[in-house]
C-alpha positions as a printed Julia matrix, in Angstrom:
334×3 Matrix{Float64}:
   5.91  -177.76  -35.86
   7.46  -175.06  -38.48
   5.24  -172.84  -38.04
   5.52  -172.73  -34.05
   8.74  -172.78  -34.91
   9.79  -169.7   -36.34
   7.3   -168.58  -33.31
   9.78  -169.44  -31.04
  12.68  -167.91  -32.66
  11.14  -164.69  -33.37
   9.87  -165.15  -29.38
  13.03  -165.04  -28.51
  14.78  -161.94  -30.6
  12.61  -159.64  -29.25
  13.41  -160.94  -25.99
  16.54  -159.76  -26.29
  16.78  -156.43  -28.01
  14.24  -155.84  -25.14
  16.69  -156.7   -22.84
  19.57  -155.38  -24.47
  18.09  -152.66  -25.17
  16.83  -151.74  -21.41
  20.11  -152.66  -19.94
  21.34  -149.74  -21.86
  19.09  -147.54  -21.08
  20.2   -148.72  -17.1
  24.02  -148.11  -17.84
  24.17  -145.17  -19.66
  21.23  -143.37  -16.39
  24.05  -145.42  -13.55
  26.71  -143.48  -15.94
  28.7   -140.46  -15.11
  30.45  -138.88  -17.17
  34.65  -137.14  -15.43
  36.94  -134.95  -17.04
  39.97  -134.52  -16.11
  43.65  -133.0   -16.3
  46.57  -135.39  -15.86
  48.27  -134.98  -12.64
  45.1   -134.24  -10.76
  42.45  -136.84   -9.23
  39.26  -138.6    -9.07
  37.65  -140.1    -6.13
  34.86  -142.98   -7.02
  32.69  -143.52   -3.65
  30.64  -146.92   -3.1
  26.87  -144.64   -3.23
  25.26  -146.29   -0.26
  25.5   -146.03    3.69
  27.43  -148.6     5.46
  24.08  -149.31    6.76
  22.55  -150.46    3.49
  25.71  -152.53    1.92
  27.55  -155.72    3.07
  30.06  -155.78    0.51
  30.94  -153.15   -2.34
  33.75  -153.91   -6.01
  35.45  -150.82   -7.29
  36.67  -152.7   -11.06
  38.33  -150.53  -13.65
  37.21  -152.54  -17.36
  37.41  -155.19  -16.62
  40.34  -155.47  -13.31
  39.42  -155.61   -9.92
  41.28  -153.25   -7.96
  39.33  -152.75   -4.12
  36.2   -154.43   -2.15
  33.95  -152.88    0.59
  33.91  -155.53    3.55
  32.64  -155.26    7.31
  32.5   -151.95    7.39
  36.45  -151.23    5.8
  37.98  -150.52    1.61
  40.84  -152.71    1.1
  43.1   -151.51   -1.65
  44.3   -154.34   -3.94
  48.09  -153.67   -5.18
  48.3   -153.32   -9.36
  50.86  -152.58  -11.76
  48.59  -150.65  -13.28
  47.8   -147.83  -10.51
  50.92  -148.21   -8.99
  50.85  -146.91   -5.16
  48.4   -144.29   -6.71
  45.33  -145.64   -5.35
  44.3   -144.46   -1.57
  41.09  -144.79    0.75
  38.96  -142.2     1.11
  38.33  -140.38    4.69
  34.56  -141.31    4.44
  36.7   -145.48    4.65
  33.75  -145.34    2.0
  35.26  -144.77   -1.34
  38.65  -144.84   -3.64
  40.47  -142.15   -4.27
  43.03  -142.41   -7.76
  45.81  -139.4    -6.98
  48.22  -138.28  -10.0
  46.1   -139.1   -12.32
  47.87  -140.11  -16.29
  46.82  -140.03  -20.26
  46.16  -144.38  -19.42
  43.62  -144.13  -16.4
  41.24  -142.87  -18.74
  38.05  -146.04  -19.58
  35.19  -146.52  -17.28
  35.4   -147.66  -13.92
  31.82  -150.09  -12.1
  31.52  -149.97   -8.43
  28.87  -152.92   -7.44
  27.04  -153.02   -4.25
  25.28  -155.93   -2.12
  22.81  -154.97    0.51
  21.86  -158.46    2.07
  20.02  -160.37   -0.25
  19.55  -157.51   -3.01
  21.93  -156.74   -5.88
  21.98  -153.02   -6.15
  22.55  -151.07   -9.36
  26.46  -150.63  -10.69
  27.08  -148.0   -11.06
  29.91  -146.67  -13.8
  32.25  -143.55  -14.17
  33.24  -142.61  -17.62
  36.49  -141.35  -16.99
  38.14  -139.78  -19.76
  42.26  -138.02  -17.97
  43.66  -134.64  -20.31
  46.96  -133.52  -21.89
  47.5   -129.91  -19.15
  47.79  -127.0   -21.89
  50.56  -125.62  -21.68
  50.51  -123.05  -24.85
  54.17  -122.56  -26.43
  54.76  -120.62  -29.1
  58.07  -121.74  -31.5
  59.8   -119.28  -33.5
  61.84  -118.81  -36.46
  62.74  -116.21  -39.17
  64.52  -116.03  -42.31
  65.75  -112.83  -43.48
  65.79  -112.34  -47.12
  67.81  -109.8   -49.23
  66.57  -109.96  -52.47
  63.05  -108.98  -51.35
  64.62  -106.84  -48.43
  62.65  -109.12  -46.13
  61.92  -111.63  -43.28
  59.93  -114.48  -43.54
  58.68  -115.66  -39.69
  57.4   -119.04  -38.72
  55.33  -119.4   -36.47
  54.91  -122.74  -34.43
  51.8   -123.18  -31.84
  52.24  -126.73  -29.03
  49.31  -127.51  -26.26
  50.43  -131.63  -26.4
  50.01  -134.72  -28.4
  45.9   -134.71  -27.88
  44.37  -134.43  -31.3
  41.22  -133.2   -30.39
  43.2   -129.77  -28.87
  42.56  -126.55  -31.65
  44.17  -123.96  -32.26
  43.05  -120.18  -33.56
  46.02  -117.21  -33.0
  44.58  -113.71  -33.0
  46.17  -110.04  -33.24
  48.77  -109.46  -35.78
  47.42  -112.49  -38.26
  44.49  -113.97  -37.73
  43.93  -117.65  -38.25
  43.68  -121.27  -36.99
  45.46  -124.0   -36.81
  49.19  -124.95  -35.1
  50.76  -122.68  -37.82
  51.57  -119.7   -38.9
  53.4   -117.43  -41.39
  53.85  -114.9   -43.07
  56.32  -112.36  -44.29
  57.65  -109.41  -41.82
  60.32  -105.86  -43.59
  62.42  -103.51  -40.66
  60.29  -101.24  -40.88
  56.99  -102.42  -39.62
  58.73  -103.06  -36.3
  57.41  -105.06  -33.02
  54.44  -107.08  -33.9
  52.08  -109.04  -31.46
  50.19  -112.63  -31.92
  48.61  -115.35  -29.41
  47.48  -118.05  -30.02
  44.84  -120.18  -27.97
  44.32  -123.98  -27.89
  41.08  -125.19  -27.05
  40.3   -128.49  -25.75
  36.2   -129.63  -24.58
  36.65  -128.96  -21.41
  38.91  -126.44  -21.01
  41.1   -123.56  -23.02
  44.81  -121.54  -23.17
  46.67  -119.21  -25.31
  50.5   -117.44  -24.94
  51.8   -114.47  -26.49
  54.1   -113.6   -28.54
  56.25  -110.26  -29.89
  58.2   -110.42  -33.61
  59.87  -108.28  -35.32
  62.32  -108.53  -37.94
  65.99  -109.01  -37.33
  67.9   -108.6   -40.54
  70.59  -110.97  -40.86
  74.1   -109.12  -40.88
  75.45  -108.95  -44.89
  79.46  -109.3   -46.25
  79.27  -105.75  -46.79
  78.15  -105.1   -43.41
  80.97  -106.8   -42.89
  84.11  -104.93  -44.85
  83.25  -101.29  -43.28
  83.48  -103.06  -40.0
  86.39  -104.5   -41.1
  87.91  -100.7   -42.37
  86.42   -99.02  -40.07
  88.09  -101.32  -37.52
  91.47  -100.14  -39.17
  90.43   -96.7   -39.6
  90.36   -96.61  -35.85
  93.38   -98.7   -34.82
  94.86   -96.5   -37.26
  94.05   -93.33  -35.72
  94.51   -95.2   -32.02
  98.3    -95.54  -33.47
  98.73   -91.77  -33.93
  97.71   -90.8   -31.54
  99.75   -92.49  -29.21
 102.71   -92.56  -30.79
 101.57   -87.8   -31.0
 101.82   -88.0   -27.41
 104.66   -90.13  -27.47
 106.77   -87.69  -28.28
 105.18   -84.57  -26.96
 106.7    -85.88  -24.0
 109.66   -86.84  -25.0
 109.67   -83.33  -26.39
 109.47   -82.4   -22.62
 111.57   -84.58  -21.48
 114.13   -83.38  -23.64
 113.37   -79.38  -22.59
 113.15   -80.04  -18.98
 116.8    -81.92  -19.05
 118.25   -78.87  -20.99
 117.32   -76.5   -18.56
 117.78   -78.42  -15.07
 121.49   -79.38  -16.71
 121.39   -75.53  -17.82
 120.65   -74.55  -14.0
 123.51   -76.87  -12.91
 126.18   -75.18  -14.26
 125.66   -72.14  -13.86
 124.99   -72.53   -9.9
 128.19   -74.14   -9.97
 130.9    -70.88  -10.59
 132.63   -72.67  -13.15
 133.39   -73.17  -17.0
 134.66   -75.16  -19.77
 137.02   -72.31  -20.19
 138.85   -72.97  -16.86
 142.36   -71.5   -16.54
 144.5    -73.92  -16.78
 147.07   -72.29  -14.07
 144.79   -69.95  -11.5
 147.56   -70.41   -8.88
 149.91   -67.46  -11.36
 146.77   -66.01  -12.32
 145.67   -64.62   -8.48
 149.61   -64.4    -7.6
 150.2    -62.51  -10.7
 147.32   -60.34  -12.04
 147.69   -56.69  -11.19
 145.01   -55.87  -12.94
 142.13   -54.45  -12.25
 138.92   -56.29  -10.71
 137.29   -55.48  -13.84
 139.24   -57.72  -15.73
 137.53   -62.14  -15.94
 141.4    -64.18  -15.42
 138.94   -67.36  -15.56
 139.41   -68.19  -19.51
 142.8    -69.51  -21.03
 141.63   -67.05  -23.65
 143.15   -63.79  -21.46
 144.96   -60.7   -23.11
 149.11   -60.95  -23.61
 149.39   -57.05  -24.06
 147.83   -56.49  -20.09
 150.37   -58.81  -18.33
 153.06   -57.94  -20.86
 154.26   -54.79  -18.67
 155.1    -57.43  -15.89
 156.61   -60.79  -17.19
 158.32   -61.32  -20.54
 157.57   -64.46  -20.38
 154.61   -66.49  -22.51
 151.2    -65.1   -20.12
 148.57   -68.22  -22.89
 148.37   -71.06  -24.34
 148.6    -68.54  -27.87
 151.37   -66.7   -26.48
 154.04   -66.4   -29.92
 157.56   -68.46  -29.35
 160.27   -66.84  -31.82
 163.73   -68.41  -32.42
 167.6    -67.36  -33.12
 167.33   -68.23  -36.03
 170.14   -71.22  -36.36
 172.42   -71.03  -40.08
 172.55   -73.86  -41.74
 176.45   -74.07  -43.53
 177.87   -71.97  -45.99
 175.14   -69.59  -45.32
 174.92   -65.73  -43.39
 172.7    -64.38  -41.47
 171.47   -61.94  -43.3
 169.98   -64.42  -45.99
 167.67   -65.73  -43.74
 164.62   -63.17  -42.68
 161.74   -66.25  -41.03
 160.98   -66.29  -37.42
 160.17   -70.23  -37.29
 163.85   -72.68  -36.86
 164.26   -75.42  -39.68
 163.71   -77.87  -38.54
 165.86   -80.62  -40.62
């Protein structure tokens, strides 16, 4: 009795192993591997002609999102796809649009024909992030070494399966690259290439060591600017002084010309009527000055002819003095 039970258990285990192995082989034979980028689309065909199929279903993992009946595909609203499903133009397929990373997984397509179950088709989808390589650059100036420390980082999405390779001025693997660069080396070129199992992308950057402004340079610049402002101020003052001199010279020349054209001087005759009527001097004598020569007119008149004629008074003798005791021509004023 115990022997028979043991044989039965052994036989059952063997059958389970055979069935399981057969199912795995059948699944592998009916599985299609698909790789897509984020934002692209995937078409899931029923895989059988209309006349041979009476019913069909589409499932994502364990969720049914579409069926085929009466030669027509009906799509169910699913929160996972959020309106990104549509019926194919042949009315025998379903298209998933604007693929996202969370759409990765197994899709099952089952079909029935009259009184027969057709093999289930399995599609294994992997959605990859779009590879758009970006390079971040940062540099730090080291005064003691007179060099720049360059730090570069390469990014191509959050996919952990992305591998990075640097080439150009430096060669290295990995997303980060650090090195030193002097100002004399000039500009250098580096490229980063990102790769996944089905796609690659690259980007190139140029790096140049740019020293940070030193305090001494700033001080020298300030001194230079001070001298520049002083020179500018001195130049402006010189221009202003020259302008003042030129205006002054012009004014003096213009004023002298006006006076000469007027025909008179500041020494005009104080009694022009008398001079015109009584002057018997030759025409060559200038009669416009107050400094006239007295002797020239003395023959015609005994009266004073200029402001500077000598005036004499008869001496007035004080009481008790005789006329012979005083010889001064000026009157004594008591």
